[in-house]
XYZ file of C-alpha atoms in Angstrom:
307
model
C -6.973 111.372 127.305
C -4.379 109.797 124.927
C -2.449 112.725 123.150
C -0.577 111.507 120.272
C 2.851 113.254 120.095
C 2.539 116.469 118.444
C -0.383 115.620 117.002
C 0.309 112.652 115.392
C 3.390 114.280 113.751
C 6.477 111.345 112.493
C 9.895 112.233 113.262
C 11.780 112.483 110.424
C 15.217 112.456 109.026
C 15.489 116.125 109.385
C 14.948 116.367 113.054
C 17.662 117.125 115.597
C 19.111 113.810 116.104
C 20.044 113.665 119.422
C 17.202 114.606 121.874
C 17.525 118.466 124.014
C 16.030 116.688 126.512
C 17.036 113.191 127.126
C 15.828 110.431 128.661
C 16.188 109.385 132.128
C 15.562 113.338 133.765
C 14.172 113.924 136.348
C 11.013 116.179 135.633
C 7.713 114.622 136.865
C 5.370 112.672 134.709
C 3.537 114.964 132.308
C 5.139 118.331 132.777
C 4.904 120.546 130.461
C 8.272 121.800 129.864
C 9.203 118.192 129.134
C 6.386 118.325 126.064
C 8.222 121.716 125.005
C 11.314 120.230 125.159
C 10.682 117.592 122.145
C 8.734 120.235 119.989
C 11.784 122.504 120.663
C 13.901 119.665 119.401
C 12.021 118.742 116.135
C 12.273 122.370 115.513
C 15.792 123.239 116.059
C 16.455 120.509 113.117
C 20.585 120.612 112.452
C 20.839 124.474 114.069
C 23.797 124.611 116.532
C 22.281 125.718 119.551
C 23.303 125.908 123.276
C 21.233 126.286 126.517
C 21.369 128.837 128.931
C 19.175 128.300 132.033
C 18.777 129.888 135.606
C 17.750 127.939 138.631
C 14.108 126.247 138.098
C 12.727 122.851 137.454
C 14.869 122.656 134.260
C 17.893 123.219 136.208
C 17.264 120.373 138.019
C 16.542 118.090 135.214
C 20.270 118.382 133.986
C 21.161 115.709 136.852
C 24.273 115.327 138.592
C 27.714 116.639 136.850
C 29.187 114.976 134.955
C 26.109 113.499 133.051
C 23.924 115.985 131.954
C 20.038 115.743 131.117
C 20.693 117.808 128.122
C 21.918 117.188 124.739
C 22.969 120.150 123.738
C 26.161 122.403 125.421
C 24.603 123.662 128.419
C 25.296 126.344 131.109
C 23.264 126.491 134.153
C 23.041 130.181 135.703
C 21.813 132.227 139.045
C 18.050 132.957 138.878
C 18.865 136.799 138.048
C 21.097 136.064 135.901
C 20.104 133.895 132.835
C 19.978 136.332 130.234
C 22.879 138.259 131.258
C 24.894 135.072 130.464
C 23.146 134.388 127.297
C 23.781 137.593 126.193
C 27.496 136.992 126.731
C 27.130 133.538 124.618
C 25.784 135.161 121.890
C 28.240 137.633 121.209
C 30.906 135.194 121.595
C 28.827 133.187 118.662
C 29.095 136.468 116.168
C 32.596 137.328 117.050
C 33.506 133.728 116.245
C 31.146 133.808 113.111
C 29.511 130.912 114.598
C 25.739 130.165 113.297
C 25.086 128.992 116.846
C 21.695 129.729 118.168
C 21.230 130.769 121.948
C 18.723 129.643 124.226
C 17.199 130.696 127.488
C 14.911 128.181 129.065
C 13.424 129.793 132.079
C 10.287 129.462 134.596
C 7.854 131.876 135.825
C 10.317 132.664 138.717
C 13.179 133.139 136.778
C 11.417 135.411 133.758
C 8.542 137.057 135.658
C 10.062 138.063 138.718
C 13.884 137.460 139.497
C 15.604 137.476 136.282
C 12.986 140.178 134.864
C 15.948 142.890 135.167
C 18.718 141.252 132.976
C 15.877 140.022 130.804
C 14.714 143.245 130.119
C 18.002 144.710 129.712
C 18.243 142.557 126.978
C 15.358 142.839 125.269
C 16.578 146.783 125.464
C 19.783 145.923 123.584
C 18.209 143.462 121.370
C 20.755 140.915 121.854
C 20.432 137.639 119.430
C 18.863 135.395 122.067
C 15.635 133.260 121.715
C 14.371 133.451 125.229
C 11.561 130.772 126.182
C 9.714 131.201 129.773
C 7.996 127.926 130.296
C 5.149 129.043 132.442
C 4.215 126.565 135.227
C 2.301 129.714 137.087
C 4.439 128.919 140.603
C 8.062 128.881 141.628
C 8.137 124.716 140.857
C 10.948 123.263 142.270
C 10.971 125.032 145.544
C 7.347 123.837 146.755
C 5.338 126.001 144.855
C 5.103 129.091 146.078
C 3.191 132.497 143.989
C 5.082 134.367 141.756
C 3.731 137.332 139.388
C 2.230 134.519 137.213
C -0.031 132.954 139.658
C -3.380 133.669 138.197
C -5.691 134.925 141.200
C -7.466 132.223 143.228
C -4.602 129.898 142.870
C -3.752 128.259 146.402
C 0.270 127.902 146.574
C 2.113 126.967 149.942
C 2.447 131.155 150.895
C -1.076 132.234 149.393
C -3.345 128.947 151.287
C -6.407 131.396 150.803
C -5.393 131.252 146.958
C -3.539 134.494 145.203
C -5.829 137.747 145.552
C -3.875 139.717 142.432
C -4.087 138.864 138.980
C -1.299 137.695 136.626
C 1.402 140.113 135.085
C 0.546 140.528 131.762
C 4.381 139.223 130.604
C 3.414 139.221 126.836
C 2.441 143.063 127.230
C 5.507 144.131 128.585
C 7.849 141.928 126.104
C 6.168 143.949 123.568
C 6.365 147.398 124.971
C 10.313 146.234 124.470
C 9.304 146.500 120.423
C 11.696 143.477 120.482
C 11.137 141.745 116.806
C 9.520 138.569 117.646
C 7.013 137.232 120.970
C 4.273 134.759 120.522
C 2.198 132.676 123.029
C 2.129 128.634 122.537
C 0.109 126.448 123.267
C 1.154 122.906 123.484
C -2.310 121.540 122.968
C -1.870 122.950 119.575
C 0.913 121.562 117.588
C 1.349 122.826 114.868
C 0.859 126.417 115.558
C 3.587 125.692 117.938
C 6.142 124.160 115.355
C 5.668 127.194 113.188
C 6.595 129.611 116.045
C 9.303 127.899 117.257
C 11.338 127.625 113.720
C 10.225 131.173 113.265
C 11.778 132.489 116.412
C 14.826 129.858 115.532
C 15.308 131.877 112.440
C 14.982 135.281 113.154
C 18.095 137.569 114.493
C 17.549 139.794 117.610
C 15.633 139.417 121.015
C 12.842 136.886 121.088
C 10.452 135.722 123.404
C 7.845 132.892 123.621
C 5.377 132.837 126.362
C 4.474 128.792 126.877
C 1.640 127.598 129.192
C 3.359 124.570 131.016
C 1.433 122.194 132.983
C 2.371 121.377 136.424
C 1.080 118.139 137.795
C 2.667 118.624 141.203
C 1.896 122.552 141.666
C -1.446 122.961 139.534
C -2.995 119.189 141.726
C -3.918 117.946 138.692
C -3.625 114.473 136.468
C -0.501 113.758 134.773
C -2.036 112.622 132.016
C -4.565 115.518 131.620
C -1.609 118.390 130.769
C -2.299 119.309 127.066
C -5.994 118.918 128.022
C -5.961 121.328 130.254
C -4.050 123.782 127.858
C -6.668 123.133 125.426
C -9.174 124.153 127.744
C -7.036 127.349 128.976
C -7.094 127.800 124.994
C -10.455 127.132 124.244
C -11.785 129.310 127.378
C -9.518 132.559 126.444
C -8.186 132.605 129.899
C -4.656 131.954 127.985
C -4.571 133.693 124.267
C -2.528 132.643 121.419
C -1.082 135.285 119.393
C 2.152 137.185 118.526
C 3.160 140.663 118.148
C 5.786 141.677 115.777
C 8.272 144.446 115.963
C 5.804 145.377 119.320
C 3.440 146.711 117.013
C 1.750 144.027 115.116
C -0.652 141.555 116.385
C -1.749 138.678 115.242
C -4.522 136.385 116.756
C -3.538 132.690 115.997
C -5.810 130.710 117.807
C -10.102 132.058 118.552
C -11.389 130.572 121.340
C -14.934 129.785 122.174
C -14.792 131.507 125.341
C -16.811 128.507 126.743
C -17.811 128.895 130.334
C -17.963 124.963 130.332
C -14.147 124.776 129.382
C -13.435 127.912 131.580
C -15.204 125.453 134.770
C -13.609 121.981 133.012
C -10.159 123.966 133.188
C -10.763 124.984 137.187
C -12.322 121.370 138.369
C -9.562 119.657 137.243
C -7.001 121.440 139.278
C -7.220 121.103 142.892
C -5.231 124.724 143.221
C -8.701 126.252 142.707
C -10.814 124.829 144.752
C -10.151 125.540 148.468
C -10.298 129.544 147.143
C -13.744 128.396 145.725
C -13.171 130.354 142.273
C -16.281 130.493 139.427
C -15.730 130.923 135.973
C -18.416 133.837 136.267
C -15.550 135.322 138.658
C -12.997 135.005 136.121
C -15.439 135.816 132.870
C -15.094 139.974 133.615
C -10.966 140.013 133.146
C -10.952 137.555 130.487
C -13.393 140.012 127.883
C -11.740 143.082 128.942
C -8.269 141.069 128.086
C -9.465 140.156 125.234
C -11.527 143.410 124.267
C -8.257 145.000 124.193
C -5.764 142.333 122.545
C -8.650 142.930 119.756
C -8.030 146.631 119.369
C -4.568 145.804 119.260
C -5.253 143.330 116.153
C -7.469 145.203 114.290
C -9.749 142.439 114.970
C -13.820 143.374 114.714
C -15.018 142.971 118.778
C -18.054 140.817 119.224
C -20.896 141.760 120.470
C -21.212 141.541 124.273
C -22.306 138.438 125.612
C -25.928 138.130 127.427
């Protein structure tokens, strides 16, 4: 389908005017992280900012030094240690009084699994850093192998039978940190997505934003069918949209329909599922007992169980 940039949404004089992301990189046709990228950009407005990000797809799309894929002052780190560095940026910004805004764009890989530790750490300390894991579900730029975010039936080049475990709950965890600010986005949804972003931009402290990124070359699907198939992750309740403040507070932003149409529509149109030969009726059971309990955490009423 034709997906009008978010949403239809003009650029305007207030926007950032040179582009985080600029033209000419070298991320494939309709990733996801590319889509981020311009939200993030309308959203940062006239902020100061600088990048910090560890080895993943993003890496790559800064280029060859001296050009740089970026527009913005940019410092490309180990896997592990991403936050560790940002953390280091942004108490360089406050001793210098500087209103600069730090952040960390990071994959699955890099957030999930390697760089967890310093990620965590600080989360701990609650250092001023607006940390931003683009999810593409695999390690992307080294040929797609699992990492803790591969949901289970996914086929990647070290699971061929497709991933037996489920996904790490990341958004759980972030909030077990009681860290002021994580949300979910989804990009198929634009302008819940704006408001989170320039909410996170404005806050102090640790913040994290969980972002379901297509992957045309991992997830073997269309290029042109990305922010569909969010939509239908949406729409399904396989990926939720909410945020949790202060790690107590949570807020659904987004019901879905918990279709079993959109939850098959979402798993047809990836060709990652279908040598494990995954059902929605195989996924259905840890989707309602996600979301039974992300409703207890709201406050939300629970619906009636489904027959």
């Amino acid at each position: 389908m034709n997906e009008p940039l978010l949403g239809g949404m003009a650029q305007t004089v207030l926007d950032r005017g040179e582009p985080l992301l600029r033209p000419g990189n070298t991320n494939c046709g309709g990733c996801g992280m590319s889509n981020l990228m311009q939200m993030l950009r309308r959203a940062v407005a006239d902020r100061p900012v600088q990048l910090i990000i560890p080895a993943c797809c993003g890496a790559i799309a800064a280029g060859s030094f001296p050009q740089s894929g970026y527009g913005a002052p940019t410092l490309l780190t180990t896997f592990a240690s991403a936050a560790a560095a940002a953390s280091g940026a942004a108490n360089v910004a406050q001793l210098n009084g500087e209103e600069t805004r730090v952040i960390c764009l990071a994959g699955d890989g890099g957030t999930y699994d390697i760089g967890f530790a310093t990620m965590s750490a600080a989360a701990e300390r609650n250092e001023d850093i607006l940390y931003i894991c683009y999810d593409n579900e695999i390690y992307g730029n080294t040929g797609g192998q699992r990492s803790s975010a591969t949901p289970a039936g996914a086929v990647t080049s070290n699971t061929p039978g497709g991933k037996k475990e489920e996904k790490k709950d990341l958004m759980a965890i972030m909030a077990a940190h009681r860290i002021p600010y994580a949300a979910s986005l989804s990009l198929a949804h634009a302008d819940d997505t704006m408001r989170k972003l320039r909410h996170a931009l404005d806050l102090k402290g640790f913040r994290f934003l969980h972002v379901l990124s297509p992957c045309p070359t991992g997830w073997k699907s269309e290029p042109a069918l990305g922010i569909e198939l969010v939509r239908l992750a949406v729409r399904s309740g396989i990926f939720p949209v909410f945020e949790v403040f202060d790690g107590q507070r949570h807020q659904i932003n987004i019901e879905p329909d918990f279709s079993d149409e959109a939850l098959e529509m979402y798993l047809s149109l990836q060709r990652r599922f279908q040598r494990s030969g995954l059902k929605a009726a195989d996924l259905r059971p840890a989707i309602d007992r996600h979301w039974q309990n992300l409703r207890v955490l709201s406050g939300r009423i629970v619906p009636a169980k489904r027959v």
